[in-house]
XYZ file of C-alpha atoms in Angstrom:
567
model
C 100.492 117.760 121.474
C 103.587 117.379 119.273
C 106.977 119.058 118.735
C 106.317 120.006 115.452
C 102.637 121.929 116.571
C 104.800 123.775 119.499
C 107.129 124.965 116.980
C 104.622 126.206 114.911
C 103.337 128.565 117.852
C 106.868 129.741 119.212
C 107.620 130.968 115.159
C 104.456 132.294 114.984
C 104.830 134.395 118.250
C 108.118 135.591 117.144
C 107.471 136.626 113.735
C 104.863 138.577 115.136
C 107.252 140.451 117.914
C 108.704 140.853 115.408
C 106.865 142.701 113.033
C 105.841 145.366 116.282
C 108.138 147.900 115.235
C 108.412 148.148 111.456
C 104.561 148.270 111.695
C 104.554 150.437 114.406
C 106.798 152.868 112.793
C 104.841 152.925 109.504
C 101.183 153.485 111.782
C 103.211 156.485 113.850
C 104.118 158.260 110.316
C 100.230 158.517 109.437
C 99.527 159.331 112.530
C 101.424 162.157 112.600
C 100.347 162.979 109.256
C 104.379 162.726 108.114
C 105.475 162.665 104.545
C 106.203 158.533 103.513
C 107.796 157.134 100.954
C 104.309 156.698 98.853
C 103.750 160.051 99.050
C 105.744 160.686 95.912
C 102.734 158.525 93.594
C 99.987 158.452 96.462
C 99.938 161.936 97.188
C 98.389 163.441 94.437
C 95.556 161.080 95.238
C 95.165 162.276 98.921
C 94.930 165.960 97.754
C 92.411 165.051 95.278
C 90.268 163.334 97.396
C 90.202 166.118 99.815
C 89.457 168.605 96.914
C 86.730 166.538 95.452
C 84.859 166.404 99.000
C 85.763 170.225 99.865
C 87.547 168.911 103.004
C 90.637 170.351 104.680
C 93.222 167.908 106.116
C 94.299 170.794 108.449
C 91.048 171.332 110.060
C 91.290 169.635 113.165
C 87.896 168.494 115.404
C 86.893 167.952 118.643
C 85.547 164.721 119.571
C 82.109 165.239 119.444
C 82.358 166.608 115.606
C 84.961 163.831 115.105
C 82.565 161.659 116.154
C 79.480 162.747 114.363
C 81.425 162.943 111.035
C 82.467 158.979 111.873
C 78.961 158.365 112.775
C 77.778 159.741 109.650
C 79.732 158.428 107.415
C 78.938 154.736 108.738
C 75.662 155.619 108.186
C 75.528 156.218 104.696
C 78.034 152.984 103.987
C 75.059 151.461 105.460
C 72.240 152.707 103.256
C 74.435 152.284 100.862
C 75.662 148.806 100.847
C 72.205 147.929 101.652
C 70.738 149.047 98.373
C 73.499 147.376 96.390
C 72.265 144.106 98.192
C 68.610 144.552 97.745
C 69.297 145.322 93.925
C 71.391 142.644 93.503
C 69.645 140.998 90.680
C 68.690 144.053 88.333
C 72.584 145.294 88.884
C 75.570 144.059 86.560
C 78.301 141.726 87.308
C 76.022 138.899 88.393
C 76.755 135.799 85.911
C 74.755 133.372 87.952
C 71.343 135.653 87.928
C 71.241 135.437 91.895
C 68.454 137.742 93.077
C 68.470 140.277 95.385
C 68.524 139.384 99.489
C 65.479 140.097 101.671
C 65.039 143.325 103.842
C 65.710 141.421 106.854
C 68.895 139.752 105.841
C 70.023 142.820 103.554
C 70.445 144.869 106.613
C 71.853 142.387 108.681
C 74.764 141.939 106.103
C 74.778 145.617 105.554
C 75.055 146.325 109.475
C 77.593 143.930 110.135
C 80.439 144.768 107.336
C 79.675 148.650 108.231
C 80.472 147.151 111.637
C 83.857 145.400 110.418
C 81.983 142.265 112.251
C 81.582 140.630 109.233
C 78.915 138.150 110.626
C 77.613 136.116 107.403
C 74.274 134.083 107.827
C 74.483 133.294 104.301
C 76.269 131.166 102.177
C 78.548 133.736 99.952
C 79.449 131.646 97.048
C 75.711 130.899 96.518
C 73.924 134.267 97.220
C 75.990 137.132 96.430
C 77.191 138.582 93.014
C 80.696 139.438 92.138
C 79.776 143.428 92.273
C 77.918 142.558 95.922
C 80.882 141.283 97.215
C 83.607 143.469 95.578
C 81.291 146.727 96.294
C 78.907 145.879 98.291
C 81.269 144.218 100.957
C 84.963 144.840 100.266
C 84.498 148.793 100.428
C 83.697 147.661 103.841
C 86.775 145.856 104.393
C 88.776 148.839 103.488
C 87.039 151.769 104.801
C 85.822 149.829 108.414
C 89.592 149.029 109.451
C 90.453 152.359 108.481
C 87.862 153.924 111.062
C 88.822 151.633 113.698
C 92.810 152.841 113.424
C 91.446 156.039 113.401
C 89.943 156.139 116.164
C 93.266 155.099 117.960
C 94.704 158.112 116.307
C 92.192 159.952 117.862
C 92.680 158.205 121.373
C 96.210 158.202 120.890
C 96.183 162.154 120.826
C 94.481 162.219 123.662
C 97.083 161.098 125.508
C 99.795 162.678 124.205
C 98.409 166.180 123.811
C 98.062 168.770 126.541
C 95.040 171.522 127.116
C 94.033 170.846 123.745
C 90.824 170.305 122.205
C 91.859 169.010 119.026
C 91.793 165.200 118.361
C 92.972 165.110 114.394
C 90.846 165.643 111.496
C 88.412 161.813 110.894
C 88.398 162.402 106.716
C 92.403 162.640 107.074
C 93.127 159.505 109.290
C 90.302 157.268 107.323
C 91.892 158.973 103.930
C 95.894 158.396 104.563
C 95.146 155.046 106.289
C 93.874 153.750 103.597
C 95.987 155.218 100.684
C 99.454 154.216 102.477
C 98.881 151.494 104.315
C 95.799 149.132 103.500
C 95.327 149.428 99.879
C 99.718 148.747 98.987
C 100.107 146.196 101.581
C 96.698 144.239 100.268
C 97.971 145.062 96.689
C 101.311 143.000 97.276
C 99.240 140.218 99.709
C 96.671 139.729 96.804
C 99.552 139.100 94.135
C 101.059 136.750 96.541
C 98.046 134.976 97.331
C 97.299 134.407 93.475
C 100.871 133.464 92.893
C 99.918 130.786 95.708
C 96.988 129.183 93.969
C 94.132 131.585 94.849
C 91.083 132.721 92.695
C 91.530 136.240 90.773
C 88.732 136.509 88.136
C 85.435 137.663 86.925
C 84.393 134.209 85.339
C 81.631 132.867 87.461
C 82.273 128.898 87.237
C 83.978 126.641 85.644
C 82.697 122.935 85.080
C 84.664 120.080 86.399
C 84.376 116.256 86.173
C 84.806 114.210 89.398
C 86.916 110.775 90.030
C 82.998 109.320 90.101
C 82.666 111.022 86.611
C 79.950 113.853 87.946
C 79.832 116.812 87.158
C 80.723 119.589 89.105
C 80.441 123.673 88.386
C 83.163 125.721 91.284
C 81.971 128.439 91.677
C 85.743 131.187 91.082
C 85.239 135.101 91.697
C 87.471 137.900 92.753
C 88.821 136.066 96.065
C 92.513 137.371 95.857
C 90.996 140.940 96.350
C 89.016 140.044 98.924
C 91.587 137.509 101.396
C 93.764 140.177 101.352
C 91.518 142.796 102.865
C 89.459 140.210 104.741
C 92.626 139.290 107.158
C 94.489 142.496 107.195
C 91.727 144.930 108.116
C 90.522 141.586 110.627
C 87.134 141.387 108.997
C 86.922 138.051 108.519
C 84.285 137.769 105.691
C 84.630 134.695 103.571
C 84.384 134.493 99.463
C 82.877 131.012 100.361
C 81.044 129.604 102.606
C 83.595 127.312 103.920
C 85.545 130.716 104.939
C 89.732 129.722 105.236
C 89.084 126.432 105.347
C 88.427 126.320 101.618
C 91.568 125.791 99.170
C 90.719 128.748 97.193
C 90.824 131.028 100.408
C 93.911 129.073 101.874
C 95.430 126.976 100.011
C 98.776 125.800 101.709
C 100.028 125.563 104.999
C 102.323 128.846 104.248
C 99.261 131.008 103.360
C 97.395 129.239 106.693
C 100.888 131.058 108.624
C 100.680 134.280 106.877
C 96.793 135.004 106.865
C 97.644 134.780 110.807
C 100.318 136.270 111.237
C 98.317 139.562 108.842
C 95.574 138.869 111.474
C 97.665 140.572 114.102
C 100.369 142.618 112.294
C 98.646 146.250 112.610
C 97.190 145.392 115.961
C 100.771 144.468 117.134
C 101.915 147.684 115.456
C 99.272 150.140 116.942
C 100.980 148.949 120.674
C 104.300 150.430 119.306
C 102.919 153.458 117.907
C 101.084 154.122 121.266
C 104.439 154.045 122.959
C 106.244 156.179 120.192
C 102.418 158.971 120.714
C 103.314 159.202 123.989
C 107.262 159.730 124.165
C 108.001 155.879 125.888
C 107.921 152.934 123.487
C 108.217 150.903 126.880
C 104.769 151.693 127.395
C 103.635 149.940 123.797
C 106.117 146.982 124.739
C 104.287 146.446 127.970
C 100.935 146.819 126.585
C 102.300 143.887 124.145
C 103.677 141.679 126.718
C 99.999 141.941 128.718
C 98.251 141.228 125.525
C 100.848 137.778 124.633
C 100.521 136.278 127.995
C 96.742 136.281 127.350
C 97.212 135.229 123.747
C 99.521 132.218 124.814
C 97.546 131.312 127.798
C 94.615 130.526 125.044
C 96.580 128.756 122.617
C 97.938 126.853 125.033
C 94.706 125.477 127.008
C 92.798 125.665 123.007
C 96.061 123.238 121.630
C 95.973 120.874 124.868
C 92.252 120.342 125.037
C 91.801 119.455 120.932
C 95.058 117.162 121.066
C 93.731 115.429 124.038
C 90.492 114.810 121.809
C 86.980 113.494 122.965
C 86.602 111.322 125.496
C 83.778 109.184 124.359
C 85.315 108.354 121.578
C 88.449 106.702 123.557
C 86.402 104.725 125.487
C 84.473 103.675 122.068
C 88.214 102.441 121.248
C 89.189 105.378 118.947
C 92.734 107.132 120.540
C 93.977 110.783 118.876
C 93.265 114.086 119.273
C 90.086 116.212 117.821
C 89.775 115.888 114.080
C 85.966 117.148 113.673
C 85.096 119.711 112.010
C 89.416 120.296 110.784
C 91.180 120.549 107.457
C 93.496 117.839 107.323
C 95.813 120.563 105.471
C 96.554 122.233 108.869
C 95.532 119.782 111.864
C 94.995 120.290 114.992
C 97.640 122.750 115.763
C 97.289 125.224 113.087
C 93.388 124.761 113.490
C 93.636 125.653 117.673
C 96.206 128.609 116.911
C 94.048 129.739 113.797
C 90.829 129.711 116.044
C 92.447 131.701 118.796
C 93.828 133.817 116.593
C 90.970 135.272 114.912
C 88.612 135.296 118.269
C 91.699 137.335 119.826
C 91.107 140.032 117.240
C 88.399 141.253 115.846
C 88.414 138.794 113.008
C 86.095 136.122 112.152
C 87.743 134.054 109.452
C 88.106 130.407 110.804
C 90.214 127.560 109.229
C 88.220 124.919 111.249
C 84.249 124.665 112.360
C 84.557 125.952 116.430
C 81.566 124.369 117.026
C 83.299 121.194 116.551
C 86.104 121.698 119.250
C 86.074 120.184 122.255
C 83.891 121.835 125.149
C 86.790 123.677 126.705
C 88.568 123.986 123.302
C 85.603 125.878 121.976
C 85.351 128.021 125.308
C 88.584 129.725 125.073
C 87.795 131.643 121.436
C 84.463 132.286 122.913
C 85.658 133.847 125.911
C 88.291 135.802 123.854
C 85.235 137.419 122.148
C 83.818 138.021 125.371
C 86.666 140.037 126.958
C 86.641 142.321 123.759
C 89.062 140.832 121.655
C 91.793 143.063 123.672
C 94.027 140.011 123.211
C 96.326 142.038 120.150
C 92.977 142.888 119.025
C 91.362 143.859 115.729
C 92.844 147.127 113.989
C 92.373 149.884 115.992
C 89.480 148.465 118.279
C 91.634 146.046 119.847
C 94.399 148.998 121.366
C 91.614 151.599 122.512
C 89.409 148.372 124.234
C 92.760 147.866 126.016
C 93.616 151.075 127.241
C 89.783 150.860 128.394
C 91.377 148.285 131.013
C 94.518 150.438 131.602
C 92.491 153.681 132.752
C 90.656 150.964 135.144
C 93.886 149.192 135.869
C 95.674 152.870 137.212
C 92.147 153.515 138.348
C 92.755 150.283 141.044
C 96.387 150.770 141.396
C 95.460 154.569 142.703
C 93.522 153.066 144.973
C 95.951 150.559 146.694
C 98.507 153.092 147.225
C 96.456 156.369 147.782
C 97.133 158.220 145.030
C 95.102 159.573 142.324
C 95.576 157.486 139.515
C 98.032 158.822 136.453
C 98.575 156.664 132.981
C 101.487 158.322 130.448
C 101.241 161.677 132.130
C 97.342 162.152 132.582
C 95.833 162.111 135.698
C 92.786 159.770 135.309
C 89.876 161.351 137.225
C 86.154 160.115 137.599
C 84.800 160.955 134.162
C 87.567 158.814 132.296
C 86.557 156.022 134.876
C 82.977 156.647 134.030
C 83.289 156.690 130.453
C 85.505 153.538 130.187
C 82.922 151.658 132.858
C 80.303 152.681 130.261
C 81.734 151.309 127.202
C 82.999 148.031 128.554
C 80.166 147.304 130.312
C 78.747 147.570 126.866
C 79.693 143.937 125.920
C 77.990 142.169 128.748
C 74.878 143.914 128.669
C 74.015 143.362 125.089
C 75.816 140.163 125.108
C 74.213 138.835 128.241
C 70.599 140.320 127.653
C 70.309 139.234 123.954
C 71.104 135.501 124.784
C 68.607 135.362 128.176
C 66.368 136.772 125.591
C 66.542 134.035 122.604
C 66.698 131.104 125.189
C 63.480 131.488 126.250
C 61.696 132.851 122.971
C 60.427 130.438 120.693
C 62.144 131.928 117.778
C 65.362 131.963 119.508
C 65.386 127.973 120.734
C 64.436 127.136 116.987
C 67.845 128.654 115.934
C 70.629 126.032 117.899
C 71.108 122.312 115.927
C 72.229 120.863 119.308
C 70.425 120.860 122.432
C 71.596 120.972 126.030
C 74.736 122.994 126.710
C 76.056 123.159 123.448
C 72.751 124.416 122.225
C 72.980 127.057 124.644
C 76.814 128.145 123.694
C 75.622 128.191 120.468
C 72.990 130.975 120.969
C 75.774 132.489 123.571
C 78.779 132.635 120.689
C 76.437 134.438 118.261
C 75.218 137.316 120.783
C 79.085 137.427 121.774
C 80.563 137.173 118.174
C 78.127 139.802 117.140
C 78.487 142.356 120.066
C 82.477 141.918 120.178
C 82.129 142.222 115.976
C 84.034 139.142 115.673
C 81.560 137.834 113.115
C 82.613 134.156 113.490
C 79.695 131.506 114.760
C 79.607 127.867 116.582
C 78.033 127.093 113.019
C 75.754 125.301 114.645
C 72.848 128.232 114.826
C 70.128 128.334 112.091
C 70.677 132.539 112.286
C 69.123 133.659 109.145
C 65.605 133.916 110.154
C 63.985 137.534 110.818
C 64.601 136.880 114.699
C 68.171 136.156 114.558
C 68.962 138.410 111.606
C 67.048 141.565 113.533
C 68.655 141.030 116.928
C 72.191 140.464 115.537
C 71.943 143.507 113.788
C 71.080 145.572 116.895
C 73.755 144.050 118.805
C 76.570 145.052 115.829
C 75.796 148.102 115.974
C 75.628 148.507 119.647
C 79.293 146.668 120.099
C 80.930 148.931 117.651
C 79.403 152.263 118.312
C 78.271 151.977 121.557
C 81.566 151.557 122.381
C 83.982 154.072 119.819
C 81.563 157.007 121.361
C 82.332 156.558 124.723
C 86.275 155.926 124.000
C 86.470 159.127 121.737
C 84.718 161.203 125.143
C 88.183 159.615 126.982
C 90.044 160.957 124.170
C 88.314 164.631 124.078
C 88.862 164.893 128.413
C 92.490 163.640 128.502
C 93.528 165.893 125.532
C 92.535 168.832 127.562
C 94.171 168.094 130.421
C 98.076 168.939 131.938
C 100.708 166.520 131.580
C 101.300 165.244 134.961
C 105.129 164.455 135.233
C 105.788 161.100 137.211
C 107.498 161.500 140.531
C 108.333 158.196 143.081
C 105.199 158.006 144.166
C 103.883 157.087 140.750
C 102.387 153.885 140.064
C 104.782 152.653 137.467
C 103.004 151.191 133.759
C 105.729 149.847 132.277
C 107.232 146.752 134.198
C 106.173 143.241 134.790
C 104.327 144.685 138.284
C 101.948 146.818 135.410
C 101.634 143.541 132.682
C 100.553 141.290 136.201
C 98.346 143.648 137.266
C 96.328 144.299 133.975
C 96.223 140.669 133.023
C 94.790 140.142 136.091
C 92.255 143.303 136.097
C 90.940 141.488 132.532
C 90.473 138.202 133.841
C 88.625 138.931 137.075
C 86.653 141.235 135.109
C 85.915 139.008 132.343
C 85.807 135.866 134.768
C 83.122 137.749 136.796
C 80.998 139.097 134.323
C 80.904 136.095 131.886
C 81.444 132.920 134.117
C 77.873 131.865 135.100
C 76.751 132.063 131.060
C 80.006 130.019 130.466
C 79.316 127.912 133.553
C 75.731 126.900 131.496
C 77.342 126.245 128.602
C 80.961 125.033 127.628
C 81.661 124.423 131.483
C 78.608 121.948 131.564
C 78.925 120.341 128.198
C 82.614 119.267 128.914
C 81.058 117.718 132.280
C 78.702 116.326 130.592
C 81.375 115.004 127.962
C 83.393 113.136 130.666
C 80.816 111.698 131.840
C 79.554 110.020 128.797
C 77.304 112.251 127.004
C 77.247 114.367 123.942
C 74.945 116.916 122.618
């Protein structure tokens, strides 16, 4: 570990403390539905789009039609994105005559950018068209991180409002999400990233001639376009194969610090808007301060295990830390905070191969995945999945002192406790039942590259990355096969649904209850008591749930690591 890779972290963690409050105050203006300074050009737009669809902003819903209308409308992004992929080759816009994906792997792709997982089993650069990936998977981008946020909205109002019903209107929040916030802020990131060296074009290729005098065709596309919306919205699909790692997705070590640092910004913002929803920006600031002590913790143990590097290799002679699998670009500093970065939200994009950290190194974005990706989290899944653990955190604090349990003026009875139980215990189940399932199926052991252990975390961070829709991989899993590609799909779906059902039920009881003023006797959720005690509540929870897979697999292979042996 160095100076210079500390530094890095501390800036990084500032910047984005940073940016809390300017984002949070732009997030609390849509949410509210308040005029904004883009209304002036944008607005015109909005009203058009509602005319055009016969919708009425006004109209508000309750949660069950704001959740059939979200339900719905993922559906036919589905359907729809799947027949752009299975037409592929008779459809325009396709320079290099690639043909159209198979039914197996067409809805996995479909599924998982519907999903905002963003799980590729394919190698982008080499089997999708310019019009598949600009509307076939960036719509995606766009209109999944708007759903997520709105969804926050929605929870968001449920905490705020009293003996109420109403939850917002889903075609309003997906609508002015996207009009004033994604599509300027990715209009200005997209400029800057071309100004910074990458790809903006419809040309397919261009040939090149190597030092070896070869010849070489690099393969160029609309990747500007695509970054932009692939870090903000934290979905993590890559133009290329190589994802952030490649020079035309990341080109300098400034882009590496602000494609993290975008990673974060609207999760870091949603915390501050939830304090502004509810009358007490303390209570966004302490949700922040749980979420960086996790975030830190992780960097910390990710940076110190990949600088002290592999062990074998020091006793073969060869000191340093963990260059496998790294760009030499960023190192091993920028690669650990990258990788912990985008596991800590719902992201996906990696600047290094995670299946080439070190055991423990490799553990830590795993487990982030695992817990949710509540650690800042991705845009709007990453605040409701932590409120999950506040309603359980007041839940156990009403317990200790005899009280029944209040959060932000709600009382929090059985059927919010019920309903967040269900939708965490979501994650385990599907994560946890899908891996049993491929490690003892023939079609699921022919998938890992590596055997022992690190075969085994392998099949573990796919079922994870897929359930928590992280959509990043160990890289080490052969996952395009029928087998993989089926049970992936499933497990998508289930993570994001499963889940955003569940939370919007919380959202549809608290909005109809009192507001419960706090007296002395109330369990106080904004001090360093409240960031302790839901820290903890999240690792005992994860630790419990997820130790005896993690025990099998990164646990064991850095035992078996110090002791000599590699997988």
């Amino acid at each position: 570990m160095t100076i210079q890779g500390w530094t890095l972290i501390l800036v990084f963690t500032f910047l984005l403390v940073a940016l809390a409050k300017p984002m949070g105050l732009w997030l609390f203006a849509l949410y509210e539905g308040r005029r904004t300074p883009l209304h002036t050009v944008l607005g015109p737009v909005e009203r058009g789009f509602y005319r055009l669809a016969g919708i009425d902003p006004a109209a508000e819903m309750g949660w069950r039609r704001y959740a059939v209308h979200m339900l719905l409308f993922q559906l036919v992004l589905l359907l729809f994105t799947y027949a752009v992929l299975r037409l592929q080759g008779a459809l325009p816009m396709n320079p290099r005559g690639l043909a159209g994906l198979g039914a197996d792997g067409a809805m996995n792709t479909a599924i998982s950018f519907t999903t905002n997982t963003n799980w590729q089993w394919y190698s982008g650069e080499v089997a999708l068209s310019n019009l598949s990936q600009m509307l076939g998977l960036t719509i995606h981008n766009f209109l999944s991180a708007a759903t997520g946020i709105a969804i926050a909205f929605a929870l968001f109002r449920g905490f705020a409002r009293r003996e109420t019903a109403a939850l917002g209107n889903f075609w309003a929040d997906v609508t002015r999400v996207t009009l004033y916030l994604l599509l300027p802020i990715c209009l200005v990131y997209a400029v800057y990233l071309i100004a910074s060296g990458v790809p903006q074009t419809f040309l397919s290729s261009v040939d090149a001639t190597t030092l070896e005098g070869a010849k070489q065709a690099i393969v160029l596309g609309p990747v500007a376009s695509q970054e932009a919306i692939k870090m903000l919205g934290t979905n993590g699909g890559g133009f290329f194969n190589a994802n952030s790692a490649h020079p035309f997705e990341n080109p300098t070590a400034l882009t590496n610090l602000v494609q993290m640092l975008s990673i974060f910004a609207i999760g870091v913002g949603l915390t501050w808007c939830f304090g502004k929803a509810v009358g007490n920006p303390r209570q966004g600031w302490a949700i922040l301060a749980a979420m960086l002590v996790l975030f830190l913790a992780g960097v910390g143990v990710t940076y110190w295990q990949e600088a002290a590097g592999n062990p074998v290799l020091h006793q073969l002679g060869v000191p340093g830390g963990n260059m496998e699998g790294k760009e030499v670009r960023f190192g091993i500093a920028a690669s650990a905070l990258f990788a912990v970065v985008t596991t800590a939200a719902s992201c996906g994009a990696v600047n290094a191969m995670h299946d080439s950290f070190t055991a423990l190194g490799g553990m830590i974005p795993l487990f982030n995945i695992q817990l949710g990706e509540i650690v800042v989290g991705g845009v709007g899944a990453g605040i409701y999945g932590f409120l999950l653990f506040a309603l359980l955190g007041v839940f156990v604090a009403g317990l200790m002192v005899g009280r029944t349990p209040e959060y932000v003026g709600k009382k929090i009875e059985s059927r919010e406790v019920k309903l967040a139980v269900l939708a965490i215990a979501v994650l385990p189940l599907c994560i946890l039942g899908f891996t049993a399932l491929s490690a003892v199926l023939p079609q699921g052991l022919a998938g890992p590259l590596n055997k022992g252990p690190h075969g085994f975390s392998e099949i573990l961070y796919a079922y994870s990355s897929a359930t928590g829709n992280n959509g990043s991989a160990f890289a080490g899993l052969s996952a395009g096969t029928p087998f993989y590609n089926g049970l992936l799909g499933v497990a998508m779906w289930i993570g994001r649904f499963f889940m955003i059902v569940p939370v919007l039920a919380i959202a549809g009881s608290l909005a109809g209850k009192k507001y419960t003023p706090e007296t002395a006797g109330s369990f106080p959720t904004t001090g360093a008591l409240w960031v302790g005690l839901l820290v903890g509540i999240i690792l005992i929870v994860g630790g419990l749930t997820f130790l005896p897979g993690l025990a099998l697999g990164p646990v064991a292979d850095h035992l078996a690591t110090i002791n000599g042996q590699l997988f």
